[in-house]
Amino acid sequence: MPLCERSSEAAPVVQDLVNQFDSDRYYDLVANKLYTRQGMNRAPGIGPENPLCREAIYAELQSYGYTAYKDQFDYVDTSGVPRIACNVIAIKPGVRNPDNEIFVVGSHFDSEDNPGADDNATGVAALLEMARIFNQHNFAKTIVFCAFDAEEVYDYYGARRLGSSRYVSQHLNDNIKGMVSVDMIGWQASGSSSNQAYIEGRSTMAVIRNELRLVMQTYGGGIVPVLRSTSGDLSDHVAFANAGFQACLFIEGYFSSNPNYHKLTDYVEMPGYIDWIYAGKMAKTAIAYFATKAEIVDTNSMTTTLFRDEFETSDSANNWLLFEGSANGIPDYTVDWSFDYSTYHSAFNGTTIPPAPNTTNGTTRGLKLTVNNNDITGALAAVSLYPNNLVLSNGYSFKVDMWMNYPGGPGGSGSTGSTETATIGINHSGTRVNWQNGNPSDGLFFGFNGEGGVTDDYLAYAGNAASIPTKLSFAASGLVGVNNTHAFFQTIFPASQFETAGTPGKRWVEVELSQDVNNIVALRMNGHLVALRTNSSPFIAGTVMLGYMDLFASIATPAADAFVIFDNARVEATQPVSAPIINGFGISPGGEFQLQFSGVAGGTYSVLSTTNNLETPIDWTVVGTATEQSPGQFEFIAPDIGTTQRYFRLRQP
């Protein structure tokens, strides 16, 4: 049955954090705090401004509320002279992070024998501004801010990127899920080369490069991201890539054409040199990427689980509305509302299906859909299911475990039926079947084909109230006609036995489709950001959809091997909760404690008290409930509290 509950969850407020970027602060950091004036030198070991800059970064992080630390290390330069370098590091711990997942933002603060305004004070300032903003919020995952030293130098043995290499050597066993080196983001090329940013990394770093590209296309203010696949030793991301972590370089377009690159003229006063608007957009992109990946957890929000179905019994049929369609008008589909998928065995290779990843009770029952099973009525066909009486707008996510199955033997070779596609959608009317041939159609929905040999493994659609849906090109990889050969998907779904790399078939995939309060739609598969787009379609509210469609008039062989299973479907909506605002408090002549505050009209606020020292474990006791004097205005009066020092706090149930 559907379940409604409340819990503390992530709030989709990435744009809010991006909006907190302060261009004046950013300018002040680059121009006045990071030692970028003409004649200055931040070269490690020899530049007099290097240690001054290090201390400035440390002080800045401390002022934001971090417990930053300095990690000093020794090296021998190319002339055999012992040198000292020092990284500056601050950590924003994740608050809901059972797997200790870590995201690292890195920027080197050292320079060549020059002021290094663009290379790389612009990157360090972005790191610092991000750290300032992020310390005002909570995140599910841990974020590490690394200001690296000695990026620009070689040691006696020919090694480079010494600061980042040291950090990686100390953290080889950490669960680092992504690292971005923010390096040179303030100079913009001219003419047709302008308005571009490079996202560089090895081909094996396809996931992080594409995720960063997605974020830039949504939050980067129109700057065009250019993916460049290179294994060159260009920046601090290389040390992470060498250790097997997903890592990439985020850098200005055509950076090697920067006329002041690694020159004495790389100083902030150079007329027309730093493009502050461009640099701000680059910094905002970095902020948005880490806010997206680390998952903002707004403590002033509540998540309501609006709908959940684990398909444990056939009673699930009462929770959904069903619509079907076919090219010849003859219904040809099956729905098994509580299929025991542990009983399935593939006709070709003996594949069995394990419990879904979000199953809480160890059972193996789910929703099984098939279409186009009948040899007589073989035709294009589809089925769509919608939860009963569920209408949503923005600020919600739809999550489900999906198993796409298809006919095929060793090597992943499919047969007829490989055009069968699972569909997951949002913002639907819930009154019609939605599929590629549906007329009319509505909502936004995605298609997933499990078999590796087809042209369209990933599809995206926007409904059309008067016609069939329009194929969309979402930013990640097009998602229209994209197949398993795309490096992004090959990295997410590597080849398993008998299968083809890049496809979501014959494996459990956690799919999340969400629309935040700014109407930004995101698709995630196994936590990887696959698509990101501002929803400019007419369909910005409605219900969610699970479905299955066959886009070719053929019959699967064997038909029993062509199906999708959905399990653990749930819809969660995040709603803001206003924190109370204290308007006044004091002790009356009679010794009563009086408190006045503003809150949510109609809300309930408990008042707790203790006489314990706040520096020791505290035993809070509920002493009463505030009274609403007028809409949203509350008062609490405690009886005579005597002369003992007492502490009070408010709690909203």
XYZ file of C-alpha atoms in Angstrom:
653
model
C 0.000 0.000 0.000
C 1.123 3.609 -0.391
C 2.959 4.865 2.661
C 3.179 8.443 3.919
C 5.957 9.324 6.359
C 8.332 12.142 7.262
C 12.093 12.051 7.505
C 15.099 14.330 7.135
C 16.282 14.253 3.517
C 18.159 16.267 0.910
C 16.633 19.482 -0.351
C 17.081 20.384 -4.028
C 18.560 23.858 -3.637
C 21.631 23.838 -5.912
C 20.617 27.088 -7.587
C 20.273 28.731 -4.181
C 23.905 27.962 -3.407
C 25.011 29.165 -6.830
C 23.163 32.415 -6.176
C 25.170 32.929 -2.984
C 28.367 33.405 -5.001
C 29.640 36.899 -4.166
C 31.493 38.488 -7.080
C 32.880 41.258 -4.870
C 34.338 38.753 -2.433
C 35.771 36.767 -5.315
C 37.450 39.861 -6.755
C 38.818 40.803 -3.347
C 40.337 37.364 -2.889
C 42.111 37.394 -6.241
C 43.165 41.030 -6.212
C 43.941 41.681 -2.563
C 44.378 38.499 -0.531
C 46.205 35.950 -2.704
C 49.319 37.974 -3.571
C 48.796 38.505 -7.285
C 50.175 42.024 -7.740
C 52.926 42.869 -10.186
C 56.344 41.754 -8.931
C 55.002 39.165 -6.492
C 56.095 35.532 -6.640
C 54.352 32.479 -5.159
C 56.807 29.884 -6.505
C 57.326 27.149 -3.887
C 60.561 27.286 -1.989
C 61.782 30.558 -3.503
C 58.838 32.928 -3.918
C 58.522 35.223 -0.884
C 54.739 35.400 -1.288
C 54.256 31.610 -1.283
C 54.153 31.204 2.521
C 52.190 34.435 2.868
C 49.559 33.133 0.476
C 49.447 29.811 2.297
C 48.767 31.578 5.586
C 46.128 33.782 3.958
C 44.279 30.722 2.653
C 44.493 29.059 6.054
C 43.184 32.177 7.805
C 40.364 32.536 5.292
C 39.192 28.950 5.826
C 39.399 29.373 9.586
C 37.302 32.540 9.354
C 34.564 30.579 7.575
C 34.331 28.209 10.534
C 36.495 25.324 9.346
C 39.196 23.622 11.356
C 41.710 23.812 8.539
C 45.121 22.197 8.753
C 48.487 22.595 7.068
C 50.329 19.551 5.757
C 54.006 20.388 5.328
C 56.323 18.183 3.293
C 59.900 18.216 2.015
C 61.251 17.684 -1.460
C 64.510 18.163 -3.327
C 64.389 20.473 -6.321
C 66.015 19.861 -9.687
C 69.240 21.470 -8.478
C 69.469 19.168 -5.482
C 68.394 21.846 -3.005
C 66.064 20.740 -0.177
C 62.775 22.625 -0.210
C 59.660 22.812 1.938
C 56.095 22.966 0.632
C 52.755 22.876 2.407
C 49.168 22.022 1.444
C 46.219 23.695 3.174
C 43.188 21.483 3.687
C 39.695 21.857 5.142
C 36.967 19.249 5.412
C 33.187 19.576 5.309
C 32.004 16.244 6.784
C 28.952 14.587 5.284
C 26.011 14.210 7.637
C 24.443 11.161 5.977
C 27.337 9.201 4.595
C 27.381 5.513 5.590
C 29.885 4.667 2.848
C 32.174 7.610 3.685
C 31.968 8.994 0.152
C 34.290 11.938 -0.494
C 34.448 14.627 -3.171
C 37.642 16.659 -3.493
C 37.916 20.160 -4.930
C 41.537 21.054 -5.592
C 43.296 24.253 -6.654
C 47.023 24.910 -6.496
C 48.092 28.175 -4.888
C 51.735 28.137 -5.966
C 52.839 29.780 -9.201
C 55.730 29.847 -11.587
C 58.190 32.645 -10.839
C 55.376 35.165 -11.266
C 52.312 36.595 -9.504
C 50.026 33.848 -10.843
C 46.825 35.882 -10.965
C 45.080 33.600 -13.423
C 47.314 30.591 -12.740
C 45.987 29.946 -10.236
C 44.610 32.568 -7.873
C 41.377 32.490 -9.880
C 40.952 28.804 -9.040
C 41.910 29.199 -5.384
C 39.425 32.053 -4.988
C 36.695 29.795 -6.408
C 37.651 27.108 -3.880
C 37.501 29.621 -1.030
C 34.200 31.121 -2.101
C 32.777 27.616 -2.403
C 34.041 26.768 1.078
C 32.434 29.920 2.496
C 29.066 29.135 0.947
C 29.132 25.446 1.767
C 29.865 25.907 5.454
C 26.430 27.517 5.779
C 24.794 24.263 4.651
C 24.911 20.538 5.285
C 25.731 17.854 2.736
C 25.153 14.141 2.709
C 28.664 13.404 1.387
C 31.994 14.735 2.581
C 33.709 17.559 0.685
C 37.452 18.156 1.015
C 38.908 21.533 0.018
C 42.563 21.145 -0.982
C 44.754 24.162 -1.714
C 47.785 22.384 -3.133
C 51.356 23.615 -3.091
C 54.154 22.670 -5.516
C 51.976 21.989 -8.549
C 54.233 23.981 -10.845
C 57.607 22.419 -9.954
C 59.577 19.245 -10.614
C 61.489 17.476 -7.911
C 64.973 16.050 -8.294
C 63.578 12.787 -9.674
C 61.343 14.376 -12.302
C 58.048 14.093 -10.416
C 55.451 16.867 -10.688
C 52.254 17.900 -8.941
C 53.949 17.294 -5.613
C 51.218 18.601 -3.309
C 48.397 16.587 -4.845
C 50.607 13.506 -5.120
C 51.320 13.737 -1.412
C 47.632 14.050 -0.567
C 46.708 11.050 -2.703
C 49.485 8.936 -1.181
C 47.935 9.578 2.231
C 44.382 8.786 1.130
C 44.650 5.798 -1.193
C 42.075 3.877 0.838
C 39.548 6.710 0.995
C 36.279 6.330 -0.882
C 36.945 9.313 -3.160
C 34.082 9.472 -5.663
C 35.280 12.470 -7.645
C 37.976 15.150 -7.831
C 37.970 18.336 -9.894
C 41.079 20.472 -10.271
C 39.936 24.082 -10.677
C 42.920 25.624 -12.443
C 43.020 28.889 -14.445
C 39.442 30.089 -14.837
C 39.808 33.848 -15.319
C 41.106 34.536 -18.830
C 38.776 34.259 -21.799
C 39.873 33.730 -25.382
C 38.574 36.177 -27.965
C 36.499 35.872 -31.115
C 35.091 32.492 -32.055
C 37.183 30.872 -29.306
C 35.436 32.801 -26.530
C 32.800 31.573 -24.102
C 34.288 28.090 -23.771
C 35.616 25.966 -20.942
C 37.732 22.839 -21.177
C 36.905 19.741 -19.163
C 39.947 17.529 -19.544
C 40.780 14.023 -18.442
C 41.431 10.513 -19.597
C 38.816 8.569 -21.511
C 38.353 6.406 -18.416
C 37.211 9.550 -16.605
C 34.092 9.800 -18.786
C 31.682 9.799 -15.844
C 33.050 12.818 -14.011
C 33.753 14.754 -17.210
C 30.215 14.269 -18.475
C 28.688 15.060 -15.097
C 30.640 18.310 -14.945
C 29.566 19.118 -18.489
C 25.934 18.543 -17.514
C 26.249 20.892 -14.580
C 27.912 23.603 -16.672
C 25.183 23.443 -19.285
C 22.621 24.062 -16.552
C 24.384 26.427 -14.147
C 27.307 27.867 -16.147
C 25.610 30.978 -17.493
C 25.906 29.954 -21.136
C 29.600 29.003 -21.241
C 30.070 26.086 -23.620
C 31.811 23.069 -22.070
C 34.291 21.290 -24.340
C 35.289 17.754 -23.395
C 38.913 16.959 -24.142
C 40.206 13.448 -23.599
C 43.854 13.574 -22.631
C 46.175 11.739 -20.278
C 48.656 14.621 -20.142
C 50.170 15.671 -16.828
C 48.431 19.040 -16.859
C 47.191 19.616 -13.309
C 46.547 18.140 -9.879
C 43.781 15.824 -11.069
C 46.447 13.537 -12.551
C 47.554 12.221 -9.162
C 43.975 11.167 -8.410
C 43.500 9.593 -11.842
C 46.731 7.644 -11.414
C 45.286 6.189 -8.213
C 42.106 5.112 -10.001
C 39.809 7.861 -8.725
C 37.450 9.689 -11.074
C 39.147 13.049 -11.666
C 39.273 15.827 -14.243
C 40.610 19.303 -14.943
C 38.302 22.319 -15.174
C 40.103 25.113 -17.007
C 39.518 28.096 -19.279
C 39.165 27.405 -22.993
C 42.316 27.753 -25.105
C 44.366 28.290 -21.940
C 47.642 27.650 -23.765
C 46.917 30.751 -25.873
C 46.741 32.943 -22.771
C 49.407 35.584 -23.552
C 50.407 35.786 -19.878
C 50.531 32.047 -19.192
C 53.586 31.286 -17.007
C 54.927 34.799 -17.520
C 55.795 37.719 -15.269
C 52.799 39.527 -16.759
C 50.332 37.169 -15.056
C 49.367 39.850 -12.542
C 45.943 41.094 -11.589
C 46.454 44.750 -12.583
C 47.116 43.850 -16.228
C 44.469 45.890 -18.100
C 41.697 43.789 -19.628
C 43.312 40.560 -18.488
C 41.018 38.851 -15.989
C 37.442 38.555 -17.253
C 35.580 38.738 -13.966
C 32.183 37.839 -15.412
C 33.612 34.766 -17.127
C 35.522 33.782 -13.976
C 32.338 34.098 -11.939
C 30.481 31.745 -14.259
C 33.310 29.233 -14.041
C 33.314 29.450 -10.241
C 29.532 29.008 -10.128
C 29.857 25.871 -12.229
C 32.306 24.403 -9.736
C 29.983 25.324 -6.868
C 27.029 23.693 -8.631
C 28.959 20.514 -9.391
C 29.989 19.851 -5.802
C 26.595 20.918 -4.435
C 24.966 18.453 -6.825
C 27.291 15.534 -6.169
C 27.643 15.943 -2.405
C 23.834 16.263 -2.096
C 22.629 19.254 -0.130
C 20.843 18.383 3.086
C 18.894 21.437 4.191
C 18.181 21.068 7.890
C 15.271 23.497 7.502
C 13.359 21.069 5.323
C 11.243 18.001 5.694
C 10.824 15.241 3.168
C 7.423 13.655 2.897
C 7.271 10.211 1.371
C 4.123 10.697 -0.666
C 3.931 7.253 -2.191
C 5.658 3.911 -1.811
C 4.941 0.501 -3.248
C 7.148 -2.546 -2.746
C 4.815 -4.805 -4.758
C 4.711 -7.452 -2.040
C 1.169 -8.616 -2.864
C -1.314 -8.460 -5.699
C -3.066 -5.681 -3.763
C -0.624 -3.299 -5.458
C -3.046 -3.338 -8.390
C -5.289 -1.086 -6.287
C -2.560 1.560 -6.013
C -2.098 2.227 -9.743
C -4.001 3.313 -12.851
C -3.170 1.332 -16.002
C -3.338 2.399 -19.668
C -2.216 0.442 -22.716
C -1.793 1.065 -26.419
C -0.827 -0.815 -29.574
C -0.426 -0.062 -33.254
C -3.184 -2.473 -34.289
C -5.563 -1.698 -31.443
C -5.348 -5.188 -29.972
C -4.182 -5.209 -26.333
C -1.024 -7.277 -25.926
C 0.590 -6.837 -22.529
C 0.900 -8.483 -19.126
C 1.208 -7.002 -15.646
C 2.296 -9.182 -12.739
C 1.808 -7.025 -9.657
C 3.837 -9.230 -7.303
C 6.164 -11.355 -9.409
C 8.632 -13.515 -7.467
C 11.658 -12.779 -9.611
C 13.839 -15.264 -7.721
C 12.029 -17.959 -9.706
C 13.235 -16.636 -13.085
C 15.977 -18.464 -15.007
C 17.168 -17.288 -18.415
C 16.650 -19.700 -21.280
C 20.171 -18.988 -22.563
C 22.645 -18.591 -19.717
C 20.832 -19.422 -16.511
C 20.669 -15.824 -15.312
C 18.937 -15.413 -11.955
C 17.767 -12.174 -10.352
C 18.975 -11.207 -6.847
C 17.031 -9.006 -4.399
C 16.669 -5.376 -5.477
C 19.133 -2.954 -3.828
C 16.500 -1.047 -1.822
C 14.624 -4.092 -0.591
C 14.317 -3.811 3.170
C 12.908 -7.203 4.083
C 14.876 -9.522 1.805
C 11.893 -10.457 -0.334
C 12.130 -10.872 -4.094
C 8.810 -9.637 -5.388
C 8.305 -6.798 -7.826
C 6.192 -5.388 -10.651
C 6.808 -7.264 -13.922
C 5.703 -5.740 -17.254
C 5.721 -7.244 -20.738
C 4.297 -6.164 -24.101
C 3.990 -7.735 -27.539
C 4.046 -11.355 -26.450
C 1.520 -12.743 -28.928
C 2.771 -14.183 -32.203
C -0.560 -13.366 -33.832
C -0.834 -9.720 -32.805
C 2.838 -8.719 -33.094
C 2.816 -4.904 -33.299
C 4.142 -1.802 -31.620
C 2.716 -1.806 -28.101
C 3.046 -0.125 -24.708
C 1.677 0.010 -21.180
C 1.797 2.918 -18.681
C 1.062 2.874 -14.937
C 0.377 5.865 -12.656
C -0.116 6.005 -8.855
C -3.686 6.630 -7.768
C -4.556 10.179 -6.679
C -1.020 11.555 -6.726
C -0.467 15.069 -8.121
C 2.953 16.738 -7.827
C 4.525 20.031 -8.839
C 8.192 20.704 -8.083
C 10.563 19.778 -5.313
C 10.160 15.996 -5.533
C 11.924 12.876 -6.728
C 10.731 9.545 -8.098
C 12.950 6.594 -7.200
C 12.675 2.987 -8.293
C 14.814 -0.130 -8.691
C 14.783 -1.369 -12.307
C 15.822 -4.682 -13.883
C 15.740 -4.671 -17.696
C 15.768 -8.169 -19.160
C 16.121 -9.147 -22.813
C 16.640 -12.284 -24.892
C 20.227 -13.032 -25.736
C 23.045 -15.473 -25.297
C 26.757 -15.229 -24.571
C 28.296 -11.988 -25.769
C 25.096 -10.066 -25.208
C 23.724 -10.799 -28.684
C 20.077 -9.900 -28.722
C 17.232 -11.201 -30.816
C 13.957 -9.765 -31.976
C 12.506 -7.966 -29.028
C 15.644 -5.923 -28.339
C 13.637 -2.774 -29.111
C 11.640 -3.262 -25.915
C 12.206 -0.312 -23.617
C 11.382 0.532 -19.997
C 9.948 4.010 -19.399
C 10.017 6.209 -16.306
C 8.367 9.640 -16.300
C 7.194 12.665 -14.340
C 4.567 15.407 -14.742
C 2.006 13.202 -16.482
C -1.755 13.609 -16.463
C -2.215 9.945 -15.618
C -4.994 9.648 -18.197
C -3.308 7.999 -21.199
C -0.574 5.665 -22.329
C 2.677 7.543 -22.937
C 5.144 6.057 -25.383
C 7.024 6.926 -28.546
C 3.937 6.376 -30.703
C 1.412 7.812 -28.267
C -0.911 10.492 -29.681
C -1.566 12.718 -27.795
C 1.099 12.536 -25.079
C 2.176 14.430 -21.986
C 4.870 14.707 -19.333
C 8.622 14.133 -19.485
C 9.854 10.553 -19.669
C 12.967 8.511 -20.340
C 13.422 5.192 -22.092
C 15.981 2.510 -21.202
C 16.842 -0.418 -23.432
C 18.892 -3.152 -21.848
C 20.352 -4.921 -24.878
C 23.722 -3.685 -26.063
C 23.364 -4.122 -29.796
C 20.587 -1.646 -30.506
C 20.841 1.958 -31.664
C 18.802 3.572 -28.897
C 19.754 2.357 -25.437
C 18.818 5.713 -23.885
C 15.948 7.953 -24.983
C 14.287 11.123 -23.685
C 10.838 12.454 -24.533
C 8.673 15.526 -23.919
C 4.936 15.098 -24.340
C 2.900 16.858 -26.985
C -0.737 17.550 -26.171
C -1.683 17.316 -29.847
C 0.757 14.747 -31.203
C 3.302 12.052 -30.447
C 6.036 12.969 -27.931
C 9.110 14.873 -29.051
C 12.502 13.248 -28.667
C 14.634 15.479 -26.464
C 18.378 15.909 -26.368
C 19.219 16.106 -22.678
C 22.656 17.427 -21.982
C 24.500 14.388 -20.643
C 25.030 12.474 -23.808
C 22.108 13.342 -25.976
C 19.973 10.499 -24.686
C 18.441 10.307 -28.153
C 19.831 7.451 -30.179
C 22.641 6.953 -27.651
C 23.812 3.375 -27.386
C 26.246 1.324 -25.373
C 29.293 2.580 -27.292
C 29.166 5.933 -25.493
C 32.112 6.153 -23.077
C 29.955 7.734 -20.378
C 27.646 4.732 -20.154
C 30.449 2.213 -20.662
C 32.064 3.586 -17.524
C 28.835 3.456 -15.520
C 27.915 -0.035 -16.718
C 31.078 -2.032 -17.479
C 30.724 -5.373 -19.211
C 29.725 -8.313 -17.077
C 29.701 -11.958 -18.074
C 27.861 -12.531 -21.374
C 26.811 -8.881 -21.569
C 27.742 -5.688 -23.419
C 29.332 -2.715 -21.681
C 27.335 0.463 -21.390
C 23.825 -0.941 -21.068
C 21.629 -1.116 -17.976
C 20.344 -4.584 -18.894
C 20.350 -7.692 -16.705
C 21.388 -5.822 -13.588
C 19.607 -3.852 -10.901
C 19.781 -0.119 -11.478
C 18.627 2.475 -8.966
C 16.881 5.109 -11.081
C 16.003 8.546 -9.713
C 14.082 11.143 -11.714
C 13.579 14.459 -9.937
C 12.377 18.004 -10.476
C 13.594 20.606 -8.002
C 11.989 23.836 -6.859
C 13.581 25.638 -9.804
C 12.070 23.168 -12.318
C 15.447 21.559 -13.013
C 14.960 17.925 -14.005
C 17.714 15.437 -13.154
C 18.087 11.765 -14.033
C 20.433 9.616 -11.966
C 21.302 5.963 -12.456
C 23.123 4.251 -9.596
C 23.852 7.725 -8.269
C 25.492 8.937 -11.492
C 24.085 12.130 -12.959
C 22.977 11.113 -16.455
C 20.780 14.022 -17.558
C 20.146 17.540 -16.322
C 17.821 20.090 -17.866
C 15.692 23.080 -16.961
C 12.133 22.015 -17.704
C 10.775 24.600 -20.118
C 7.975 22.343 -21.367
C 4.300 22.915 -20.499
C 4.452 19.821 -18.287
C 5.722 21.081 -14.939
C 3.214 19.297 -12.689
C 1.368 15.989 -12.637
C 2.015 12.425 -11.584
C 4.788 9.883 -12.138
C 4.851 6.931 -14.533
C 6.288 3.446 -14.870
C 5.967 1.785 -18.254
C 7.214 -0.545 -20.961
C 7.056 -0.259 -24.750
C 8.078 -2.200 -27.859
C 9.094 0.037 -30.756
C 9.230 -2.664 -33.419
C 6.517 -4.980 -34.702
C 8.225 -8.225 -33.793
C 8.074 -10.897 -31.140
C 10.862 -11.544 -28.658
C 12.499 -14.934 -28.964
C 11.927 -16.324 -26.446
C 9.237 -13.920 -25.318
C 9.664 -15.081 -21.727
C 13.070 -13.372 -21.583
C 11.816 -9.887 -22.562
C 10.460 -7.898 -19.608
C 11.159 -5.218 -17.034
C 10.856 -5.535 -13.267
C 10.317 -2.507 -11.051
C 10.652 -2.705 -7.281
C 10.605 -0.317 -4.320
C 8.911 2.593 -6.102
C 8.683 5.731 -3.978
C 7.941 9.419 -4.420
C 9.488 11.926 -2.022
C 8.698 15.642 -1.815
C 10.866 18.138 0.057
C 9.074 21.036 1.674
C 10.710 23.986 3.475
C 10.139 24.393 7.172
C 10.489 27.925 8.508
C 12.849 28.193 11.464
C 11.356 30.218 14.337
C 12.598 33.791 14.768
C 13.062 35.064 18.318
C 11.354 38.449 18.742
C 12.033 38.965 22.432
C 12.669 37.312 25.796
C 13.286 38.258 29.405
C 12.373 37.820 33.069
C 9.203 39.426 34.360
C 9.097 41.240 37.729
C 7.482 38.113 39.101
C 10.406 35.934 38.043
C 8.699 34.352 35.056
C 10.663 33.618 31.893
C 8.873 35.078 28.836
C 9.666 34.256 25.222
C 8.055 35.684 22.054
C 8.869 34.345 18.596
C 7.546 34.066 15.035
C 6.877 30.657 13.513
C 4.648 28.748 11.142
C 1.001 29.679 11.539
C -0.812 26.762 13.131
C 2.479 25.146 14.131
C 3.291 23.422 17.397
C 6.452 24.323 19.324
C 7.673 22.563 22.445
C 9.923 24.387 24.908
C 12.729 22.430 26.542
C 14.920 23.440 29.455
C 18.009 22.316 31.360
C 20.218 23.628 34.147
C 23.152 21.588 32.897
C 26.325 23.213 31.622
C 26.188 23.392 27.828
C 29.726 22.010 27.620
C 28.686 18.720 29.200
C 26.100 16.131 28.087
C 22.732 17.809 28.372
C 19.506 16.349 29.729
C 16.752 18.471 28.157
C 13.274 18.361 29.683
C 10.059 19.490 27.987
C 8.615 22.233 30.194
C 5.685 23.330 28.079
C 4.217 24.285 24.722
C 4.196 27.760 23.212
C 0.813 29.435 22.712
C -0.080 31.022 19.366
C -1.255 34.555 20.191
C -2.017 35.469 16.566
C -1.286 33.715 13.249
C 2.424 32.909 13.282
C 3.116 34.781 16.555
C 3.885 32.649 19.617
C 4.530 33.174 23.311
C 5.795 30.964 26.094
C 5.787 31.843 29.790
C 7.622 29.682 32.311
C 6.839 29.884 36.022
C 9.315 31.259 38.527
C 12.692 29.845 37.486
C 14.511 30.999 40.609
C 18.142 32.027 40.644
C 19.582 28.926 38.978
C 21.058 29.498 35.546
C 18.773 27.822 33.033
C 18.907 27.176 29.290
C 15.928 26.982 26.916
C 15.423 25.681 23.398
C 12.536 25.348 20.917
C 11.594 22.171 19.110
C 9.083 21.732 16.322
C 7.769 18.146 16.250
